[in-house]
Amino acid sequence: MAEFTMDLNDEQKEVRDWLHGFAADVIRPAAAEWDEREETPWPVIQEAAKIGIYSLDFYAQQFFDPTGLGIPMAMEELFWGDAGIALSIVGTGLAAVGVLANGTEEQIGTWIPQMYGDPNDVKVAAFCSSEPDAGSDVASMRTRAVYDAAKDEWVLNGTKTWATNGGIANVHVVVAVVDPELGSKGHASFIVPPNTPGLSQGQKFKKHGIRASHTAEVVLEDVRVPGSCLLGGKDKLDERLARARERAKAGGGERVKNAAMATFEASRPAVGAMAVGTARAAYEEALEYARTRTQFGRPIIDNQGVAFQLADMRTQIDAARLLVWRASWMATTGKKFESAEGSMSKLFASETAKKVTGQAIQILGGNGFTREYPVERMHRDAAIYTIFEGTSEIQRLVIARTLSGLPIR
């Protein structure tokens, strides 16, 4: 088991510097353009694919880093470049994690490569869980999957929303209800292969931030997928549902993690690392501005009102990174989240990103409020971290329930 350490080894430092260079040289120069266009930055994704950043191999190497720091380190550097473009590059990873967390070895080997394509023909994937009436309340999910035994096919119907890459993806991973009586325990995840009839893109959202990342509804109308597209397989699903039914009859309260929750738990520290990257970028912009901007004959950093803000910003960023790295290390080394450390990391880092980017605008004053300076975009981007993959309120609920052992509502 790897010991927790803040010292990156030489290989990790090399990867970090490589990612930082790509973020500085390729992502940042393109950030303002794709934010204004509100379109998927395919040329940047292709550049990332050409050098190996947008690939299954790269993310697998970081995912299996025995220290647990590979993924958070990568996320921080890419999102330091720009959150919208970075999310377009890493958004496929959420669908890939869904398959890794719930799929068989054959499913992993078959579908994850198709999510990325190749450098000459890049593809993206989408993880579809949220619905118009079921965001944090996953028990209210309405998308249904019905098994057609005669054809060994599952038939999916429903509407998903807030799906990154939804509708433009080569592969969609869809969470659906297979047994409505079991609530969230009656959910399962399905692969929807490319060009499957019945799947279409609904509304594409015009967003406040992360505008270079495609977010849309996904509509499923009598979508038929082979039985082999049920992640984990039918035998495993039947066993899980049988246990849940027995517990329900006995009045037991066994907590069975559904497919969507398993995916979100695995990704929470990574989202925290994204927030750290955005916060760090805004802090560095504000620090440089404070050093060079003069008022009343001296740099504004000479004023305690500015200097103390910068001190607080840096302290909060470092604290957020520590929480993220701890949670990532714990997850990788198999240590139980006895105090909901994964949710803690996501909560604190996302709240830090919102606060730090707002402070950066304040330090830049009127300039910070314009699109001539990137902190305005960073502040808009940071708002998403307290919302997606579990709002701050949901993270607090998870933490409170874990600490108290009570079903706090």
Tab-separated table of C-alpha atoms in Angstrom:
chain	number	residue	atom	x	y	z
A	1	MET	CA	0.000	0.000	0.000
A	2	ALA	CA	1.370	3.397	-0.992
A	3	GLU	CA	1.990	5.777	1.887
A	4	PHE	CA	0.371	9.189	1.658
A	5	THR	CA	2.876	11.808	0.577
A	6	MET	CA	2.853	15.322	-0.826
A	7	ASP	CA	6.068	14.679	-2.753
A	8	LEU	CA	5.464	13.789	-6.390
A	9	ASN	CA	7.941	11.335	-7.853
A	10	ASP	CA	9.951	12.144	-10.968
A	11	GLU	CA	7.474	10.444	-13.310
A	12	GLN	CA	4.531	12.325	-11.808
A	13	LYS	CA	6.397	15.627	-12.080
A	14	GLU	CA	7.163	14.909	-15.728
A	15	VAL	CA	3.488	14.221	-16.465
A	16	ARG	CA	2.410	17.318	-14.535
A	17	ASP	CA	4.807	19.552	-16.460
A	18	TRP	CA	3.750	17.993	-19.772
A	19	LEU	CA	0.078	18.656	-19.016
A	20	HIS	CA	0.823	22.166	-17.812
A	21	GLY	CA	2.631	22.902	-21.071
A	22	PHE	CA	-0.330	21.688	-23.119
A	23	ALA	CA	-2.720	23.735	-20.995
A	24	ALA	CA	-0.575	26.869	-21.361
A	25	ASP	CA	0.290	26.521	-25.047
A	26	VAL	CA	-2.861	24.981	-26.542
A	27	ILE	CA	-5.848	25.301	-24.198
A	28	ARG	CA	-5.433	28.849	-22.874
A	29	PRO	CA	-4.930	30.569	-26.257
A	30	ALA	CA	-8.166	28.946	-27.484
A	31	ALA	CA	-10.256	29.481	-24.329
A	32	ALA	CA	-11.929	32.817	-25.080
A	33	GLU	CA	-12.817	31.847	-28.663
A	34	TRP	CA	-14.567	28.585	-27.778
A	35	ASP	CA	-16.294	30.166	-24.790
A	36	GLU	CA	-17.835	32.730	-27.152
A	37	ARG	CA	-18.675	30.144	-29.807
A	38	GLU	CA	-20.292	27.803	-27.264
A	39	GLU	CA	-19.238	24.823	-29.346
A	40	THR	CA	-17.252	21.652	-28.769
A	41	PRO	CA	-13.576	22.480	-29.472
A	42	TRP	CA	-12.902	19.518	-31.752
A	43	PRO	CA	-9.515	20.856	-32.967
A	44	VAL	CA	-8.230	21.083	-29.384
A	45	ILE	CA	-9.527	17.602	-28.540
A	46	GLN	CA	-7.766	16.300	-31.632
A	47	GLU	CA	-4.505	17.972	-30.585
A	48	ALA	CA	-4.891	16.330	-27.183
A	49	ALA	CA	-5.461	12.981	-28.892
A	50	LYS	CA	-2.403	13.364	-31.121
A	51	ILE	CA	-0.042	13.685	-28.170
A	52	GLY	CA	-1.820	11.042	-26.081
A	53	ILE	CA	-3.714	13.132	-23.525
A	54	TYR	CA	-7.138	12.286	-24.951
A	55	SER	CA	-6.820	8.510	-24.841
A	56	LEU	CA	-7.802	5.497	-22.812
A	57	ASP	CA	-4.154	4.651	-22.158
A	58	PHE	CA	-3.392	8.024	-20.585
A	59	TYR	CA	-6.362	8.001	-18.224
A	60	ALA	CA	-5.769	4.351	-17.344
A	61	GLN	CA	-2.176	5.178	-16.369
A	62	GLN	CA	-3.358	8.002	-14.135
A	63	PHE	CA	-6.270	5.987	-12.731
A	64	PHE	CA	-3.981	3.126	-11.705
A	65	ASP	CA	-1.309	5.367	-10.187
A	66	PRO	CA	-0.733	3.553	-6.869
A	67	THR	CA	-0.531	6.859	-4.955
A	68	GLY	CA	-3.976	7.933	-6.174
A	69	LEU	CA	-2.620	11.313	-7.264
A	70	GLY	CA	-2.505	10.763	-11.021
A	71	ILE	CA	-6.095	11.768	-11.800
A	72	PRO	CA	-6.339	14.812	-9.471
A	73	MET	CA	-2.971	16.075	-10.689
A	74	ALA	CA	-4.077	15.761	-14.331
A	75	MET	CA	-7.459	17.399	-13.690
A	76	GLU	CA	-5.912	20.362	-11.877
A	77	GLU	CA	-3.480	21.138	-14.692
A	78	LEU	CA	-6.006	20.821	-17.523
A	79	PHE	CA	-8.648	22.905	-15.732
A	80	TRP	CA	-5.999	25.467	-14.871
A	81	GLY	CA	-5.910	25.969	-18.632
A	82	ASP	CA	-9.668	26.428	-19.097
A	83	ALA	CA	-12.634	24.657	-17.547
A	84	GLY	CA	-14.859	24.533	-20.628
A	85	ILE	CA	-12.234	23.106	-22.972
A	86	ALA	CA	-10.868	20.789	-20.286
A	87	LEU	CA	-14.335	19.391	-19.638
A	88	SER	CA	-14.656	18.685	-23.359
A	89	ILE	CA	-11.399	16.753	-23.129
A	90	VAL	CA	-12.192	14.809	-19.956
A	91	GLY	CA	-16.000	14.568	-20.217
A	92	THR	CA	-15.781	11.186	-21.881
A	93	GLY	CA	-14.088	9.945	-18.721
A	94	LEU	CA	-17.345	9.984	-16.728
A	95	ALA	CA	-18.917	7.490	-19.140
A	96	ALA	CA	-15.706	5.451	-19.076
A	97	VAL	CA	-15.766	5.390	-15.264
A	98	GLY	CA	-19.385	4.211	-15.453
A	99	VAL	CA	-18.286	1.229	-17.519
A	100	LEU	CA	-15.196	0.559	-15.393
A	101	ALA	CA	-17.236	0.664	-12.175
A	102	ASN	CA	-20.083	-1.559	-13.358
A	103	GLY	CA	-19.086	-3.424	-16.523
A	104	THR	CA	-17.543	-6.809	-17.240
A	105	GLU	CA	-14.026	-7.154	-18.614
A	106	GLU	CA	-15.476	-7.838	-22.061
A	107	GLN	CA	-17.659	-4.714	-21.906
A	108	ILE	CA	-14.718	-2.608	-20.766
A	109	GLY	CA	-12.563	-3.860	-23.607
A	110	THR	CA	-15.304	-3.464	-26.198
A	111	TRP	CA	-16.823	-0.080	-25.420
A	112	ILE	CA	-14.240	2.184	-23.815
A	113	PRO	CA	-11.995	2.299	-26.922
A	114	GLN	CA	-15.039	3.296	-28.981
A	115	MET	CA	-15.627	6.210	-26.624
A	116	TYR	CA	-12.331	7.846	-27.642
A	117	GLY	CA	-11.843	6.862	-31.284
A	118	ASP	CA	-8.346	7.648	-32.577
A	119	PRO	CA	-6.311	10.816	-33.253
A	120	ASN	CA	-7.534	10.978	-36.853
A	121	ASP	CA	-11.181	10.431	-35.933
A	122	VAL	CA	-11.808	11.454	-32.325
A	123	LYS	CA	-15.039	10.434	-30.628
A	124	VAL	CA	-16.678	11.387	-27.337
A	125	ALA	CA	-18.976	9.571	-24.908
A	126	ALA	CA	-21.825	10.650	-22.628
A	127	PHE	CA	-23.000	9.508	-19.195
A	128	CYS	CA	-26.757	10.042	-18.912
A	129	SER	CA	-28.238	9.952	-15.426
A	130	SER	CA	-30.046	13.227	-14.542
A	131	GLU	CA	-33.607	13.793	-15.699
A	132	PRO	CA	-35.909	16.850	-15.804
A	133	ASP	CA	-37.578	15.669	-12.541
A	134	ALA	CA	-34.715	13.610	-11.111
A	135	GLY	CA	-31.427	15.327	-10.429
A	136	SER	CA	-30.208	14.837	-6.869
A	137	ASP	CA	-33.380	12.800	-6.217
A	138	VAL	CA	-32.312	9.711	-8.156
A	139	ALA	CA	-35.215	7.721	-6.701
A	140	SER	CA	-37.559	9.785	-8.894
A	141	MET	CA	-35.943	8.592	-12.125
A	142	ARG	CA	-38.508	7.753	-14.833
A	143	THR	CA	-36.466	6.416	-17.736
A	144	ARG	CA	-37.466	2.760	-18.026
A	145	ALA	CA	-35.648	-0.270	-19.337
A	146	VAL	CA	-37.840	-3.312	-20.078
A	147	TYR	CA	-36.373	-6.677	-20.963
A	148	ASP	CA	-37.635	-8.405	-24.104
A	149	ALA	CA	-36.693	-12.021	-23.351
A	150	ALA	CA	-37.736	-13.310	-26.773
A	151	LYS	CA	-35.126	-11.126	-28.497
A	152	ASP	CA	-32.685	-10.777	-25.590
A	153	GLU	CA	-32.981	-6.995	-25.874
A	154	TRP	CA	-33.639	-4.130	-23.494
A	155	VAL	CA	-36.074	-1.408	-24.559
A	156	LEU	CA	-35.313	2.068	-23.175
A	157	ASN	CA	-37.732	5.002	-23.006
A	158	GLY	CA	-37.307	8.362	-21.306
A	159	THR	CA	-35.530	11.719	-21.363
A	160	LYS	CA	-32.158	12.511	-19.845
A	161	THR	CA	-30.890	16.019	-19.209
A	162	TRP	CA	-27.653	17.847	-18.365
A	163	ALA	CA	-25.702	15.209	-20.290
A	164	THR	CA	-22.148	16.244	-21.164
A	165	ASN	CA	-21.697	15.297	-24.848
A	166	GLY	CA	-25.331	14.203	-24.928
A	167	GLY	CA	-26.525	13.548	-28.476
A	168	ILE	CA	-23.111	14.080	-30.090
A	169	ALA	CA	-21.497	11.107	-28.360
A	170	ASN	CA	-20.425	7.958	-30.144
A	171	VAL	CA	-21.381	5.882	-27.089
A	172	HIS	CA	-23.999	6.790	-24.465
A	173	VAL	CA	-24.126	5.189	-21.019
A	174	VAL	CA	-27.713	5.450	-19.768
A	175	VAL	CA	-28.989	4.822	-16.240
A	176	ALA	CA	-32.573	3.493	-16.261
A	177	VAL	CA	-35.180	1.968	-13.936
A	178	VAL	CA	-35.602	-1.782	-14.259
A	179	ASP	CA	-37.740	-2.307	-11.126
A	180	PRO	CA	-39.786	0.773	-10.085
A	181	GLU	CA	-40.855	-0.806	-6.766
A	182	LEU	CA	-37.266	-0.814	-5.502
A	183	GLY	CA	-36.662	2.922	-5.928
A	184	SER	CA	-32.994	3.766	-6.462
A	185	LYS	CA	-32.070	0.118	-5.842
A	186	GLY	CA	-33.947	-0.821	-8.997
A	187	HIS	CA	-31.635	1.025	-11.392
A	188	ALA	CA	-29.164	-0.333	-13.935
A	189	SER	CA	-26.790	1.105	-16.535
A	190	PHE	CA	-26.844	0.372	-20.249
A	191	ILE	CA	-24.560	0.970	-23.199
A	192	VAL	CA	-26.305	2.543	-26.183
A	193	PRO	CA	-24.061	1.799	-29.187
A	194	PRO	CA	-23.377	4.301	-32.003
A	195	ASN	CA	-26.244	5.041	-34.409
A	196	THR	CA	-28.838	3.150	-32.371
A	197	PRO	CA	-32.340	4.049	-33.667
A	198	GLY	CA	-34.540	5.971	-31.242
A	199	LEU	CA	-31.824	7.976	-29.492
A	200	SER	CA	-31.763	11.667	-30.356
A	201	GLN	CA	-30.480	14.952	-28.992
A	202	GLY	CA	-33.040	17.185	-27.374
A	203	GLN	CA	-32.421	20.736	-26.217
A	204	LYS	CA	-28.827	21.948	-26.211
A	205	PHE	CA	-28.353	24.246	-23.226
A	206	LYS	CA	-26.911	27.746	-23.462
A	207	LYS	CA	-24.983	27.929	-20.217
A	208	HIS	CA	-23.607	30.540	-17.828
A	209	GLY	CA	-20.176	28.910	-17.828
A	210	ILE	CA	-18.155	25.950	-19.206
A	211	ARG	CA	-19.624	26.998	-22.537
A	212	ALA	CA	-17.065	25.114	-24.651
A	213	SER	CA	-18.491	21.884	-23.233
A	214	HIS	CA	-21.584	20.488	-24.974
A	215	THR	CA	-24.517	19.918	-22.582
A	216	ALA	CA	-27.869	18.665	-23.855
A	217	GLU	CA	-30.934	16.514	-23.343
A	218	VAL	CA	-30.962	12.961	-24.651
A	219	VAL	CA	-34.302	11.535	-25.773
A	220	LEU	CA	-34.851	7.762	-25.829
A	221	GLU	CA	-37.837	6.469	-27.788
A	222	ASP	CA	-38.129	2.670	-27.946
A	223	VAL	CA	-34.352	2.366	-28.013
A	224	ARG	CA	-33.452	-1.311	-28.337
A	225	VAL	CA	-30.047	-2.531	-27.194
A	226	PRO	CA	-28.740	-6.105	-27.028
A	227	GLY	CA	-28.801	-7.897	-23.692
A	228	SER	CA	-25.005	-7.717	-23.700
A	229	CYS	CA	-25.295	-3.924	-23.302
A	230	LEU	CA	-26.534	-4.221	-19.706
A	231	LEU	CA	-23.459	-3.289	-17.666
A	232	GLY	CA	-22.419	-6.157	-15.445
A	233	GLY	CA	-24.748	-8.638	-17.144
A	234	LYS	CA	-28.250	-9.899	-16.371
A	235	ASP	CA	-27.227	-12.588	-13.882
A	236	LYS	CA	-25.533	-10.032	-11.683
A	237	LEU	CA	-28.508	-7.670	-11.979
A	238	ASP	CA	-31.004	-10.416	-11.092
A	239	GLU	CA	-28.985	-11.357	-8.013
A	240	ARG	CA	-28.784	-7.743	-6.858
A	241	LEU	CA	-32.512	-7.149	-7.388
A	242	ALA	CA	-33.390	-10.376	-5.555
A	243	ARG	CA	-31.354	-9.298	-2.523
A	244	ALA	CA	-33.005	-5.871	-2.570
A	245	ARG	CA	-36.496	-7.441	-2.731
A	246	GLU	CA	-35.714	-9.758	0.182
A	247	ARG	CA	-34.483	-6.865	2.256
A	248	ALA	CA	-37.584	-4.843	1.370
A	249	LYS	CA	-39.880	-7.719	2.463
A	250	ALA	CA	-37.991	-8.064	5.721
A	251	GLY	CA	-38.177	-4.339	6.318
A	252	GLY	CA	-34.413	-4.085	6.243
A	253	GLY	CA	-32.502	-0.969	5.368
A	254	GLU	CA	-29.573	-2.399	3.462
A	255	ARG	CA	-27.915	0.325	1.473
A	256	VAL	CA	-27.311	-0.914	-2.060
A	257	LYS	CA	-25.319	1.408	-4.260
A	258	ASN	CA	-26.859	1.847	-7.683
A	259	ALA	CA	-24.823	2.261	-10.853
A	260	ALA	CA	-25.101	6.053	-10.986
A	261	MET	CA	-24.029	6.485	-7.367
A	262	ALA	CA	-21.004	4.237	-7.885
A	263	THR	CA	-19.925	6.439	-10.777
A	264	PHE	CA	-20.420	9.687	-8.847
A	265	GLU	CA	-18.532	8.427	-5.793
A	266	ALA	CA	-15.562	7.526	-7.968
A	267	SER	CA	-15.513	10.933	-9.638
A	268	ARG	CA	-16.068	13.344	-6.720
A	269	PRO	CA	-12.402	13.908	-5.802
A	270	ALA	CA	-11.657	14.408	-9.506
A	271	VAL	CA	-14.284	17.160	-9.665
A	272	GLY	CA	-12.671	18.703	-6.606
A	273	ALA	CA	-9.359	18.721	-8.474
A	274	MET	CA	-11.023	20.495	-11.415
A	275	ALA	CA	-12.213	23.187	-9.016
A	276	VAL	CA	-8.722	23.520	-7.560
A	277	GLY	CA	-7.338	24.088	-11.064
A	278	THR	CA	-9.807	26.871	-11.819
A	279	ALA	CA	-9.248	28.502	-8.427
A	280	ARG	CA	-5.483	28.365	-8.848
A	281	ALA	CA	-5.696	29.959	-12.281
A	282	ALA	CA	-7.793	32.840	-10.943
A	283	TYR	CA	-5.484	33.326	-7.956
A	284	GLU	CA	-2.416	33.510	-10.195
A	285	GLU	CA	-4.091	36.083	-12.441
A	286	ALA	CA	-5.046	38.178	-9.410
A	287	LEU	CA	-1.573	37.900	-7.883
A	288	GLU	CA	0.146	39.041	-11.075
A	289	TYR	CA	-2.326	41.894	-11.507
A	290	ALA	CA	-1.838	43.031	-7.909
A	291	ARG	CA	1.921	43.078	-8.388
A	292	THR	CA	1.812	45.180	-11.559
A	293	ARG	CA	-1.247	47.405	-11.099
A	294	THR	CA	-0.328	50.711	-9.429
A	295	GLN	CA	-2.634	53.092	-7.595
A	296	PHE	CA	-1.558	56.092	-5.543
A	297	GLY	CA	2.014	55.517	-6.652
A	298	ARG	CA	2.478	51.904	-5.511
A	299	PRO	CA	1.396	48.365	-6.487
A	300	ILE	CA	-1.998	47.509	-5.073
A	301	ILE	CA	-0.545	44.404	-3.389
A	302	ASP	CA	1.092	46.834	-0.938
A	303	ASN	CA	-2.371	47.392	0.526
A	304	GLN	CA	-3.392	44.968	3.259
A	305	GLY	CA	-6.919	44.816	1.882
A	306	VAL	CA	-5.552	43.194	-1.283
A	307	ALA	CA	-2.624	41.292	0.227
A	308	PHE	CA	-4.795	39.632	2.884
A	309	GLN	CA	-7.292	38.498	0.241
A	310	LEU	CA	-4.495	36.872	-1.722
A	311	ALA	CA	-3.203	35.188	1.444
A	312	ASP	CA	-6.647	33.747	2.126
A	313	MET	CA	-7.061	32.646	-1.494
A	314	ARG	CA	-3.793	30.711	-1.511
A	315	THR	CA	-4.509	29.143	1.876
A	316	GLN	CA	-7.941	27.930	0.767
A	317	ILE	CA	-6.572	26.523	-2.504
A	318	ASP	CA	-3.855	24.566	-0.723
A	319	ALA	CA	-6.370	23.258	1.827
A	320	ALA	CA	-8.699	22.168	-0.967
A	321	ARG	CA	-5.883	20.352	-2.758
A	322	LEU	CA	-4.965	18.527	0.459
A	323	LEU	CA	-8.550	17.296	0.881
A	324	VAL	CA	-8.708	16.190	-2.750
A	325	TRP	CA	-5.390	14.358	-2.598
A	326	ARG	CA	-6.338	12.665	0.677
A	327	ALA	CA	-9.638	11.419	-0.747
A	328	SER	CA	-7.972	10.234	-3.949
A	329	TRP	CA	-5.267	8.403	-1.989
A	330	MET	CA	-7.879	6.804	0.272
A	331	ALA	CA	-9.951	5.626	-2.688
A	332	THR	CA	-6.947	4.133	-4.453
A	333	THR	CA	-5.546	2.382	-1.378
A	334	GLY	CA	-8.931	1.006	-0.329
A	335	LYS	CA	-9.393	3.052	2.815
A	336	LYS	CA	-13.022	3.495	3.809
A	337	PHE	CA	-14.527	6.992	3.667
A	338	GLU	CA	-15.601	6.844	7.319
A	339	SER	CA	-16.266	10.602	7.421
A	340	ALA	CA	-17.372	11.011	3.791
A	341	GLU	CA	-13.928	12.309	2.843
A	342	GLY	CA	-14.786	12.115	-0.867
A	343	SER	CA	-17.755	14.425	-0.413
A	344	MET	CA	-15.687	16.685	1.842
A	345	SER	CA	-13.113	17.163	-0.889
A	346	LYS	CA	-15.687	17.985	-3.535
A	347	LEU	CA	-17.616	20.327	-1.229
A	348	PHE	CA	-14.659	22.355	-0.007
A	349	ALA	CA	-12.894	22.576	-3.354
A	350	SER	CA	-16.007	23.656	-5.256
A	351	GLU	CA	-16.930	26.291	-2.683
A	352	THR	CA	-13.306	27.489	-2.746
A	353	ALA	CA	-13.373	27.881	-6.538
A	354	LYS	CA	-16.484	30.066	-6.382
A	355	LYS	CA	-15.058	32.208	-3.603
A	356	VAL	CA	-11.550	32.585	-5.029
A	357	THR	CA	-12.719	33.484	-8.537
A	358	GLY	CA	-15.041	36.095	-7.041
A	359	GLN	CA	-12.175	37.550	-5.010
A	360	ALA	CA	-10.046	37.658	-8.167
A	361	ILE	CA	-12.664	39.797	-9.898
A	362	GLN	CA	-12.740	42.090	-6.881
A	363	ILE	CA	-8.953	42.533	-6.958
A	364	LEU	CA	-9.015	43.352	-10.676
A	365	GLY	CA	-11.888	45.767	-10.110
A	366	GLY	CA	-13.624	46.969	-13.261
A	367	ASN	CA	-11.144	45.076	-15.426
A	368	GLY	CA	-12.129	41.844	-13.734
A	369	PHE	CA	-15.728	42.395	-14.764
A	370	THR	CA	-14.843	42.475	-18.471
A	371	ARG	CA	-14.103	39.662	-20.902
A	372	GLU	CA	-10.760	41.254	-21.659
A	373	TYR	CA	-9.460	39.463	-18.560
A	374	PRO	CA	-9.939	35.712	-17.999
A	375	VAL	CA	-11.083	35.903	-14.369
A	376	GLU	CA	-14.568	36.845	-15.571
A	377	ARG	CA	-14.782	33.564	-17.491
A	378	MET	CA	-13.232	31.634	-14.607
A	379	HIS	CA	-15.852	32.989	-12.231
A	380	ARG	CA	-18.650	31.888	-14.560
A	381	ASP	CA	-17.040	28.476	-14.963
A	382	ALA	CA	-16.552	27.987	-11.224
A	383	ALA	CA	-20.285	28.165	-10.552
A	384	ILE	CA	-20.780	24.663	-11.972
A	385	TYR	CA	-18.612	22.933	-9.385
A	386	THR	CA	-21.142	23.480	-6.589
A	387	ILE	CA	-23.904	22.092	-8.809
A	388	PHE	CA	-22.900	19.133	-10.978
A	389	GLU	CA	-22.179	15.606	-9.739
A	390	GLY	CA	-23.854	16.401	-6.458
A	391	THR	CA	-24.660	19.921	-5.279
A	392	SER	CA	-22.963	21.388	-2.229
A	393	GLU	CA	-26.185	20.765	-0.323
A	394	ILE	CA	-26.107	17.077	-1.271
A	395	GLN	CA	-22.450	16.813	-0.229
A	396	ARG	CA	-23.318	18.290	3.166
A	397	LEU	CA	-26.185	15.813	3.462
A	398	VAL	CA	-23.877	12.895	2.679
A	399	ILE	CA	-21.315	14.120	5.204
A	400	ALA	CA	-23.932	14.717	7.912
A	401	ARG	CA	-25.500	11.295	7.400
A	402	THR	CA	-22.094	9.617	7.544
A	403	LEU	CA	-21.060	11.414	10.722
A	404	SER	CA	-24.365	10.943	12.531
A	405	GLY	CA	-25.495	7.576	11.235
A	406	LEU	CA	-28.962	9.061	10.907
A	407	PRO	CA	-31.168	9.417	7.782
A	408	ILE	CA	-31.015	13.202	7.840
A	409	ARG	CA	-33.268	14.855	5.258
